[in-house]
Amino acid sequence: YFDTTNELGLYNFNLLTDGFYNLTFAKDTSYDSSCGQEKYVSGTDVSDIAQHVTGFMPFDDSLKFIAADVTLDGTISGLDASLVAQYIVELIDNFNELNTHWVFKPSADSTLAALYAKLIENDGEYIIEYSPLVFDDLNRDIYAYRLGDVNGNYCHNRNGGDRVKDRDPIINNIFTDHKPQLSISISVSEPIYIEGVYIEIGYDNKTFNPHLFTFDPSGIFTESYESKSNLYSNDGTIKTVFWTSAEPQLIDGLISEVLFIWEDENAGGEIWLEKFIINDTAGNGGITLSGYDSGEVSNGLNIVNKIYPTEISLYQNFPNPFNPKT
């Protein structure tokens, strides 16, 4: 017998007869259709898991243990933190052998015994075993956990939302001679204690090729943080996550740099900040061309080769006498 819950999460099996049954739960998709296919885990979740593993800040809620055990092996380890980080930057799309992103745990109370039923856990899956089913089991609550979402903020709007290119972007034109390598700086505009960061950078992959991503180029806080990146995916997007397994550090100004190879010496192109999330909140900052004093931090850069400008516009108030059609 199969049933799908309605929009309120209700389900009903009304054709069952007396007998022995196991009640299990599953979700086919890795996201909730009512919330969209957004990332539900972040650098903050990775940091929470890592801080628990190191003992810096052990979990204070039993529910976090379920969400953090993404391998479903019954333990919380550095492997769980690593897998969540890899998932965030899309190096992997799955956490465990069951290929599931959800754990469903029915409420276990004294009414189960009265129904000749018991709750069984097996490799992260919870089952209600009716031995046998002779009474109606009414109003049984089932709790769903998103694996990796330790702080439980999935389907909750982040404060300020994501920093996305097509949301009122500020693109700076940078006129420069061609050089084999370009270094892009990512900065925060005010001091902030950083627990976890997610950065997504888009770029014209016909012109630029990412070569190196460095967190904290000054080396002041490097020992306090770990990182994971899909730098060499070559799909026009760099995704990187940073997190701390110890005490968050107060960081101001430059937090990371990306080194690009400028492949096409006859053309320019854009590099932009697609998403910038600090501690589950839209980061207050932007990007600049390292060593180029433009006077402002922006969402994106339009790199223009001074020798080969990409576009020239002429504005006139009267027709060109040599070509009236212009």
mmCIF file of C-alpha atoms in Angstrom:
data_model
loop_
_atom_site.group_PDB
_atom_site.id
_atom_site.type_symbol
_atom_site.label_atom_id
_atom_site.label_comp_id
_atom_site.label_asym_id
_atom_site.label_seq_id
_atom_site.Cartn_x
_atom_site.Cartn_y
_atom_site.Cartn_z
ATOM 1 C CA TYR A 1 0.000 0.000 0.000
ATOM 2 C CA PHE A 2 1.239 3.482 -0.884
ATOM 3 C CA ASP A 3 -0.061 6.930 -0.060
ATOM 4 C CA THR A 4 1.164 10.477 -0.633
ATOM 5 C CA THR A 5 0.642 13.152 1.973
ATOM 6 C CA ASN A 6 -1.388 16.220 1.099
ATOM 7 C CA GLU A 7 -0.162 19.804 1.444
ATOM 8 C CA LEU A 8 -0.730 19.600 5.208
ATOM 9 C CA GLY A 9 1.303 16.422 5.552
ATOM 10 C CA LEU A 10 -1.725 14.228 6.203
ATOM 11 C CA TYR A 11 -1.973 10.623 5.038
ATOM 12 C CA ASN A 12 -4.525 7.844 5.455
ATOM 13 C CA PHE A 13 -4.602 4.095 4.784
ATOM 14 C CA ASN A 14 -8.251 3.116 5.068
ATOM 15 C CA LEU A 15 -8.255 -0.212 3.201
ATOM 16 C CA LEU A 16 -5.988 -2.189 5.522
ATOM 17 C CA THR A 17 -7.204 -5.390 7.127
ATOM 18 C CA ASP A 18 -5.910 -7.096 10.266
ATOM 19 C CA GLY A 19 -2.351 -8.318 9.784
ATOM 20 C CA PHE A 20 1.356 -7.595 10.161
ATOM 21 C CA TYR A 21 2.587 -4.332 8.601
ATOM 22 C CA ASN A 22 5.657 -2.110 8.467
ATOM 23 C CA LEU A 23 5.090 1.637 8.010
ATOM 24 C CA THR A 24 7.930 3.473 6.243
ATOM 25 C CA PHE A 25 8.374 6.943 4.766
ATOM 26 C CA ALA A 26 10.351 8.346 1.844
ATOM 27 C CA LYS A 27 10.661 11.434 -0.343
ATOM 28 C CA ASP A 28 11.717 11.126 -3.965
ATOM 29 C CA THR A 29 13.080 14.640 -4.506
ATOM 30 C CA SER A 30 16.011 16.167 -2.654
ATOM 31 C CA TYR A 31 14.100 19.405 -2.062
ATOM 32 C CA ASP A 32 10.644 20.588 -1.051
ATOM 33 C CA SER A 33 8.582 21.758 -4.031
ATOM 34 C CA SER A 34 7.000 24.511 -1.935
ATOM 35 C CA CYS A 35 10.413 26.054 -1.266
ATOM 36 C CA GLY A 36 12.183 25.505 -4.557
ATOM 37 C CA GLN A 37 15.443 23.795 -5.412
ATOM 38 C CA GLU A 38 17.601 26.115 -3.366
ATOM 39 C CA LYS A 39 20.573 25.052 -1.329
ATOM 40 C CA TYR A 40 19.352 24.119 2.130
ATOM 41 C CA VAL A 41 22.806 23.650 3.633
ATOM 42 C CA SER A 42 25.500 26.262 4.082
ATOM 43 C CA GLY A 43 28.930 26.908 5.484
ATOM 44 C CA THR A 44 27.284 27.517 8.842
ATOM 45 C CA ASP A 45 25.942 23.947 8.868
ATOM 46 C CA VAL A 46 29.403 22.598 8.024
ATOM 47 C CA SER A 47 30.862 24.698 10.825
ATOM 48 C CA ASP A 48 28.250 23.430 13.297
ATOM 49 C CA ILE A 49 29.146 19.817 12.479
ATOM 50 C CA ALA A 50 32.898 20.493 12.627
ATOM 51 C CA GLN A 51 32.594 22.356 15.937
ATOM 52 C CA HIS A 52 30.690 19.404 17.381
ATOM 53 C CA VAL A 53 33.331 16.938 16.177
ATOM 54 C CA THR A 54 36.213 18.955 17.655
ATOM 55 C CA GLY A 55 34.325 19.454 20.903
ATOM 56 C CA PHE A 56 34.408 23.240 20.604
ATOM 57 C CA MET A 57 30.603 23.438 20.632
ATOM 58 C CA PRO A 58 28.857 20.057 21.034
ATOM 59 C CA PHE A 59 25.271 19.783 19.860
ATOM 60 C CA ASP A 60 22.730 20.910 22.433
ATOM 61 C CA ASP A 61 19.746 19.440 20.606
ATOM 62 C CA SER A 62 19.155 15.763 19.845
ATOM 63 C CA LEU A 63 17.501 16.748 16.558
ATOM 64 C CA LYS A 64 20.831 18.094 15.287
ATOM 65 C CA PHE A 65 22.382 14.640 15.602
ATOM 66 C CA ILE A 66 19.891 13.262 13.077
ATOM 67 C CA ALA A 67 20.486 16.043 10.533
ATOM 68 C CA ALA A 68 24.278 15.957 10.956
ATOM 69 C CA ASP A 69 24.648 12.197 10.405
ATOM 70 C CA VAL A 70 24.511 12.480 6.617
ATOM 71 C CA THR A 71 26.283 9.136 6.141
ATOM 72 C CA LEU A 72 23.588 7.415 8.243
ATOM 73 C CA ASP A 73 26.242 5.368 10.038
ATOM 74 C CA GLY A 74 25.077 6.397 13.493
ATOM 75 C CA THR A 75 28.046 8.653 14.245
ATOM 76 C CA ILE A 76 29.001 12.294 13.690
ATOM 77 C CA SER A 77 32.514 12.712 12.296
ATOM 78 C CA GLY A 78 34.671 14.872 10.080
ATOM 79 C CA LEU A 79 33.426 12.790 7.151
ATOM 80 C CA ASP A 80 29.924 14.183 7.640
ATOM 81 C CA ALA A 81 31.254 17.750 7.620
ATOM 82 C CA SER A 82 33.354 17.045 4.526
ATOM 83 C CA LEU A 83 30.437 15.499 2.626
ATOM 84 C CA VAL A 84 28.177 18.457 3.390
ATOM 85 C CA ALA A 85 30.885 20.854 2.172
ATOM 86 C CA GLN A 86 31.339 18.836 -1.034
ATOM 87 C CA TYR A 87 27.582 18.838 -1.584
ATOM 88 C CA ILE A 88 27.375 22.620 -1.205
ATOM 89 C CA VAL A 89 29.920 23.221 -3.984
ATOM 90 C CA GLU A 90 28.384 20.438 -6.119
ATOM 91 C CA LEU A 91 31.319 18.052 -6.092
ATOM 92 C CA ILE A 92 28.799 15.381 -5.061
ATOM 93 C CA ASP A 93 25.002 15.169 -5.209
ATOM 94 C CA ASN A 94 24.432 12.510 -2.574
ATOM 95 C CA PHE A 95 25.467 11.803 1.013
ATOM 96 C CA ASN A 96 24.943 8.095 1.565
ATOM 97 C CA GLU A 97 24.348 4.650 0.069
ATOM 98 C CA LEU A 98 20.576 5.015 0.405
ATOM 99 C CA ASN A 99 20.722 8.041 -1.900
ATOM 100 C CA THR A 100 18.417 9.961 0.402
ATOM 101 C CA HIS A 101 18.411 13.540 1.659
ATOM 102 C CA TRP A 102 15.633 12.959 4.167
ATOM 103 C CA VAL A 103 15.157 11.105 7.430
ATOM 104 C CA PHE A 104 11.608 10.536 8.686
ATOM 105 C CA LYS A 105 11.243 9.741 12.365
ATOM 106 C CA PRO A 106 7.783 8.899 13.721
ATOM 107 C CA SER A 107 6.944 10.007 17.227
ATOM 108 C CA ALA A 108 7.527 7.167 19.663
ATOM 109 C CA ASP A 109 5.277 7.273 22.708
ATOM 110 C CA SER A 110 3.411 4.954 25.028
ATOM 111 C CA THR A 111 0.552 4.506 22.560
ATOM 112 C CA LEU A 112 2.685 2.296 20.314
ATOM 113 C CA ALA A 113 2.819 -0.543 22.820
ATOM 114 C CA ALA A 114 -0.949 -0.398 23.245
ATOM 115 C CA LEU A 115 -1.256 -0.884 19.475
ATOM 116 C CA TYR A 116 1.105 -3.885 19.433
ATOM 117 C CA ALA A 117 3.577 -1.677 17.556
ATOM 118 C CA LYS A 118 7.151 -0.556 18.049
ATOM 119 C CA LEU A 119 9.593 1.888 16.470
ATOM 120 C CA ILE A 120 12.629 0.326 14.781
ATOM 121 C CA GLU A 121 15.717 2.162 13.477
ATOM 122 C CA ASN A 122 17.831 0.581 10.741
ATOM 123 C CA ASP A 123 20.704 2.436 9.033
ATOM 124 C CA GLY A 124 19.064 5.806 9.499
ATOM 125 C CA GLU A 125 15.617 4.638 8.436
ATOM 126 C CA TYR A 126 12.799 4.516 10.978
ATOM 127 C CA ILE A 127 10.017 1.946 10.713
ATOM 128 C CA ILE A 128 6.853 1.376 12.707
ATOM 129 C CA GLU A 129 6.290 -2.359 12.983
ATOM 130 C CA TYR A 130 2.722 -3.471 13.713
ATOM 131 C CA SER A 131 2.728 -7.032 15.094
ATOM 132 C CA PRO A 132 -0.113 -7.259 14.272
ATOM 133 C CA LEU A 133 -2.233 -4.256 13.278
ATOM 134 C CA VAL A 134 -5.560 -4.713 15.072
ATOM 135 C CA PHE A 135 -6.395 -1.123 16.102
ATOM 136 C CA ASP A 136 -6.461 2.148 14.195
ATOM 137 C CA ASP A 137 -3.293 4.213 14.648
ATOM 138 C CA LEU A 138 -4.582 7.787 14.666
ATOM 139 C CA ASN A 139 -2.782 11.138 14.835
ATOM 140 C CA ARG A 140 0.729 9.755 14.557
ATOM 141 C CA ASP A 141 3.220 12.612 14.036
ATOM 142 C CA ILE A 142 6.080 12.053 11.595
ATOM 143 C CA TYR A 143 9.056 14.419 11.731
ATOM 144 C CA ALA A 144 11.111 15.067 8.596
ATOM 145 C CA TYR A 145 14.795 16.009 8.789
ATOM 146 C CA ARG A 146 16.847 17.408 5.925
ATOM 147 C CA LEU A 147 20.260 15.790 6.084
ATOM 148 C CA GLY A 148 22.945 18.426 6.459
ATOM 149 C CA ASP A 149 20.532 21.144 7.581
ATOM 150 C CA VAL A 150 21.777 21.188 11.161
ATOM 151 C CA ASN A 151 20.459 24.645 12.046
ATOM 152 C CA GLY A 152 17.037 23.814 10.596
ATOM 153 C CA ASN A 153 16.599 26.921 8.441
ATOM 154 C CA TYR A 154 15.455 25.207 5.235
ATOM 155 C CA CYS A 155 12.329 26.899 3.813
ATOM 156 C CA HIS A 156 13.074 29.959 5.943
ATOM 157 C CA ASN A 157 14.069 33.117 4.057
ATOM 158 C CA ARG A 158 17.619 34.193 4.769
ATOM 159 C CA ASN A 159 17.933 37.682 6.135
ATOM 160 C CA GLY A 160 18.498 39.825 3.073
ATOM 161 C CA GLY A 161 18.373 36.968 0.590
ATOM 162 C CA ASP A 162 21.100 35.844 -1.785
ATOM 163 C CA ARG A 163 23.453 38.205 -3.560
ATOM 164 C CA VAL A 164 22.589 37.419 -7.172
ATOM 165 C CA LYS A 165 23.956 38.978 -10.351
ATOM 166 C CA ASP A 166 20.594 39.817 -11.928
ATOM 167 C CA ARG A 167 19.290 41.520 -8.785
ATOM 168 C CA ASP A 168 20.285 45.178 -9.293
ATOM 169 C CA PRO A 169 23.927 44.360 -10.046
ATOM 170 C CA ILE A 170 26.670 46.967 -9.917
ATOM 171 C CA ILE A 171 29.122 46.225 -12.727
ATOM 172 C CA ASN A 172 32.349 48.214 -12.885
ATOM 173 C CA ASN A 173 34.141 48.698 -16.194
ATOM 174 C CA ILE A 174 37.835 47.945 -15.733
ATOM 175 C CA PHE A 175 40.087 49.172 -18.554
ATOM 176 C CA THR A 176 43.411 47.393 -18.467
ATOM 177 C CA ASP A 177 46.094 45.968 -20.714
ATOM 178 C CA HIS A 178 46.031 42.231 -21.277
ATOM 179 C CA LYS A 179 48.017 40.277 -18.728
ATOM 180 C CA PRO A 180 48.438 36.507 -18.398
ATOM 181 C CA GLN A 181 46.751 36.440 -14.975
ATOM 182 C CA LEU A 182 44.074 38.476 -13.208
ATOM 183 C CA SER A 183 43.612 38.469 -9.447
ATOM 184 C CA ILE A 184 40.107 39.231 -8.157
ATOM 185 C CA SER A 185 39.676 40.327 -4.534
ATOM 186 C CA ILE A 186 36.567 39.563 -2.465
ATOM 187 C CA SER A 187 36.044 41.798 0.553
ATOM 188 C CA VAL A 188 33.600 42.463 3.355
ATOM 189 C CA SER A 189 32.803 46.107 3.969
ATOM 190 C CA GLU A 190 32.623 45.897 7.759
ATOM 191 C CA PRO A 191 34.101 43.681 10.504
ATOM 192 C CA ILE A 192 32.167 40.455 11.087
ATOM 193 C CA TYR A 193 32.701 37.245 13.049
ATOM 194 C CA ILE A 194 32.672 34.541 10.386
ATOM 195 C CA GLU A 195 31.465 31.020 11.105
ATOM 196 C CA GLY A 196 30.711 29.915 7.540
ATOM 197 C CA VAL A 197 30.871 31.505 4.085
ATOM 198 C CA TYR A 198 29.473 30.475 0.708
ATOM 199 C CA ILE A 199 30.809 32.285 -2.358
ATOM 200 C CA GLU A 200 29.670 31.720 -5.936
ATOM 201 C CA ILE A 201 31.470 33.556 -8.732
ATOM 202 C CA GLY A 202 30.433 33.588 -12.368
ATOM 203 C CA TYR A 203 32.798 34.317 -15.223
ATOM 204 C CA ASP A 204 33.005 34.298 -19.024
ATOM 205 C CA ASN A 205 34.614 30.902 -19.519
ATOM 206 C CA LYS A 206 35.587 31.649 -23.121
ATOM 207 C CA THR A 207 37.917 34.358 -21.877
ATOM 208 C CA PHE A 208 38.897 33.429 -18.327
ATOM 209 C CA ASN A 209 40.022 30.205 -16.691
ATOM 210 C CA PRO A 210 40.085 29.979 -12.865
ATOM 211 C CA HIS A 211 43.419 28.863 -11.503
ATOM 212 C CA LEU A 212 43.526 29.416 -7.730
ATOM 213 C CA PHE A 213 41.118 30.340 -4.926
ATOM 214 C CA THR A 214 42.678 31.570 -1.687
ATOM 215 C CA PHE A 215 40.928 32.303 1.588
ATOM 216 C CA ASP A 216 42.571 34.983 3.733
ATOM 217 C CA PRO A 217 45.534 35.779 1.419
ATOM 218 C CA SER A 218 47.207 37.652 4.282
ATOM 219 C CA GLY A 219 47.430 34.383 6.227
ATOM 220 C CA ILE A 220 46.086 35.878 9.449
ATOM 221 C CA PHE A 221 43.165 33.484 9.935
ATOM 222 C CA THR A 222 44.018 30.610 7.597
ATOM 223 C CA GLU A 223 44.727 28.126 10.385
ATOM 224 C CA SER A 224 41.249 28.701 11.831
ATOM 225 C CA TYR A 225 39.337 27.780 8.661
ATOM 226 C CA GLU A 226 38.922 24.974 6.164
ATOM 227 C CA SER A 227 37.554 25.199 2.647
ATOM 228 C CA LYS A 228 36.206 23.235 -0.298
ATOM 229 C CA SER A 229 35.792 24.417 -3.889
ATOM 230 C CA ASN A 230 34.776 23.228 -7.349
ATOM 231 C CA LEU A 231 37.446 25.478 -8.870
ATOM 232 C CA TYR A 232 38.192 23.194 -11.817
ATOM 233 C CA SER A 233 34.626 22.398 -12.877
ATOM 234 C CA ASN A 234 35.040 24.683 -15.933
ATOM 235 C CA ASP A 235 31.312 25.409 -16.142
ATOM 236 C CA GLY A 236 31.484 29.192 -15.823
ATOM 237 C CA THR A 237 30.872 29.170 -12.072
ATOM 238 C CA ILE A 238 33.162 28.804 -9.062
ATOM 239 C CA LYS A 239 31.535 27.616 -5.845
ATOM 240 C CA THR A 240 33.499 27.752 -2.605
ATOM 241 C CA VAL A 241 32.600 27.224 1.037
ATOM 242 C CA PHE A 242 34.685 28.164 4.083
ATOM 243 C CA TRP A 243 34.004 27.192 7.679
ATOM 244 C CA THR A 244 35.618 27.108 11.088
ATOM 245 C CA SER A 245 35.753 24.181 13.491
ATOM 246 C CA ALA A 246 36.817 26.464 16.337
ATOM 247 C CA GLU A 247 36.003 29.989 17.477
ATOM 248 C CA PRO A 248 34.786 32.342 14.685
ATOM 249 C CA GLN A 249 37.286 35.103 13.911
ATOM 250 C CA LEU A 250 36.551 38.805 13.473
ATOM 251 C CA ILE A 251 37.433 39.518 9.841
ATOM 252 C CA ASP A 252 37.387 42.823 7.979
ATOM 253 C CA GLY A 253 38.297 43.816 4.436
ATOM 254 C CA LEU A 254 39.909 41.248 2.146
ATOM 255 C CA ILE A 255 38.736 37.691 2.807
ATOM 256 C CA SER A 256 39.709 35.850 -0.386
ATOM 257 C CA GLU A 257 41.217 36.114 -3.850
ATOM 258 C CA VAL A 258 40.601 34.286 -7.106
ATOM 259 C CA LEU A 259 43.363 34.021 -9.683
ATOM 260 C CA PHE A 260 42.164 33.751 -13.306
ATOM 261 C CA ILE A 261 44.152 32.940 -16.425
ATOM 262 C CA TRP A 262 43.253 35.498 -19.118
ATOM 263 C CA GLU A 263 43.064 33.065 -22.022
ATOM 264 C CA ASP A 264 41.937 35.301 -24.898
ATOM 265 C CA GLU A 265 44.328 38.216 -25.259
ATOM 266 C CA ASN A 266 42.102 39.782 -27.923
ATOM 267 C CA ALA A 267 38.959 39.984 -25.810
ATOM 268 C CA GLY A 268 37.626 40.977 -22.429
ATOM 269 C CA GLY A 269 34.719 39.682 -20.398
ATOM 270 C CA GLU A 270 32.793 39.782 -17.148
ATOM 271 C CA ILE A 271 33.506 38.301 -13.727
ATOM 272 C CA TRP A 272 30.735 38.691 -11.172
ATOM 273 C CA LEU A 273 29.675 37.769 -7.675
ATOM 274 C CA GLU A 274 26.714 35.435 -8.094
ATOM 275 C CA LYS A 275 26.147 34.669 -4.389
ATOM 276 C CA PHE A 276 27.851 35.841 -1.231
ATOM 277 C CA ILE A 277 26.472 34.285 1.969
ATOM 278 C CA ILE A 278 28.076 34.851 5.370
ATOM 279 C CA ASN A 279 26.599 33.061 8.388
ATOM 280 C CA ASP A 280 23.402 32.351 6.396
ATOM 281 C CA THR A 281 22.969 36.061 5.597
ATOM 282 C CA ALA A 282 23.702 37.989 2.417
ATOM 283 C CA GLY A 283 27.264 39.224 2.748
ATOM 284 C CA ASN A 284 27.908 42.950 2.831
ATOM 285 C CA GLY A 285 30.776 43.438 0.415
ATOM 286 C CA GLY A 286 31.827 42.766 -3.161
ATOM 287 C CA ILE A 287 34.699 42.238 -5.579
ATOM 288 C CA THR A 288 37.461 44.339 -7.102
ATOM 289 C CA LEU A 289 40.381 43.798 -9.445
ATOM 290 C CA SER A 290 43.384 43.351 -7.158
ATOM 291 C CA GLY A 291 45.744 46.301 -7.389
ATOM 292 C CA TYR A 292 43.276 48.368 -9.435
ATOM 293 C CA ASP A 293 42.036 51.423 -7.573
ATOM 294 C CA SER A 294 38.536 52.016 -8.957
ATOM 295 C CA GLY A 295 37.273 53.597 -5.775
ATOM 296 C CA GLU A 296 34.338 51.241 -5.315
ATOM 297 C CA VAL A 297 33.493 47.638 -4.564
ATOM 298 C CA SER A 298 30.882 46.096 -6.868
ATOM 299 C CA ASN A 299 28.941 42.947 -7.672
ATOM 300 C CA GLY A 300 30.835 42.429 -10.907
ATOM 301 C CA LEU A 301 33.641 43.529 -13.180
ATOM 302 C CA ASN A 302 33.609 44.077 -16.925
ATOM 303 C CA ILE A 303 37.242 43.582 -17.909
ATOM 304 C CA VAL A 304 37.913 45.655 -21.033
ATOM 305 C CA ASN A 305 41.132 45.137 -22.966
ATOM 306 C CA LYS A 306 42.387 48.666 -23.636
ATOM 307 C CA ILE A 307 43.949 47.579 -26.925
ATOM 308 C CA TYR A 308 40.822 45.760 -28.129
ATOM 309 C CA PRO A 309 37.752 47.533 -26.688
ATOM 310 C CA THR A 310 34.691 45.309 -26.827
ATOM 311 C CA GLU A 311 32.146 48.019 -27.677
ATOM 312 C CA ILE A 312 32.085 51.692 -28.656
ATOM 313 C CA SER A 313 28.885 53.779 -28.712
ATOM 314 C CA LEU A 314 28.509 57.126 -30.522
ATOM 315 C CA TYR A 315 25.695 59.442 -29.449
ATOM 316 C CA GLN A 316 24.658 62.278 -31.821
ATOM 317 C CA ASN A 317 21.961 64.941 -31.797
ATOM 318 C CA PHE A 318 21.866 65.323 -35.593
ATOM 319 C CA PRO A 319 22.448 63.039 -38.618
ATOM 320 C CA ASN A 320 25.933 62.247 -39.806
ATOM 321 C CA PRO A 321 26.311 64.215 -43.100
ATOM 322 C CA PHE A 322 28.504 61.454 -44.508
ATOM 323 C CA ASN A 323 25.966 58.761 -43.665
ATOM 324 C CA PRO A 324 22.435 60.096 -42.989
ATOM 325 C CA LYS A 325 21.315 56.646 -41.816
ATOM 326 C CA THR A 326 23.488 56.796 -38.699
#
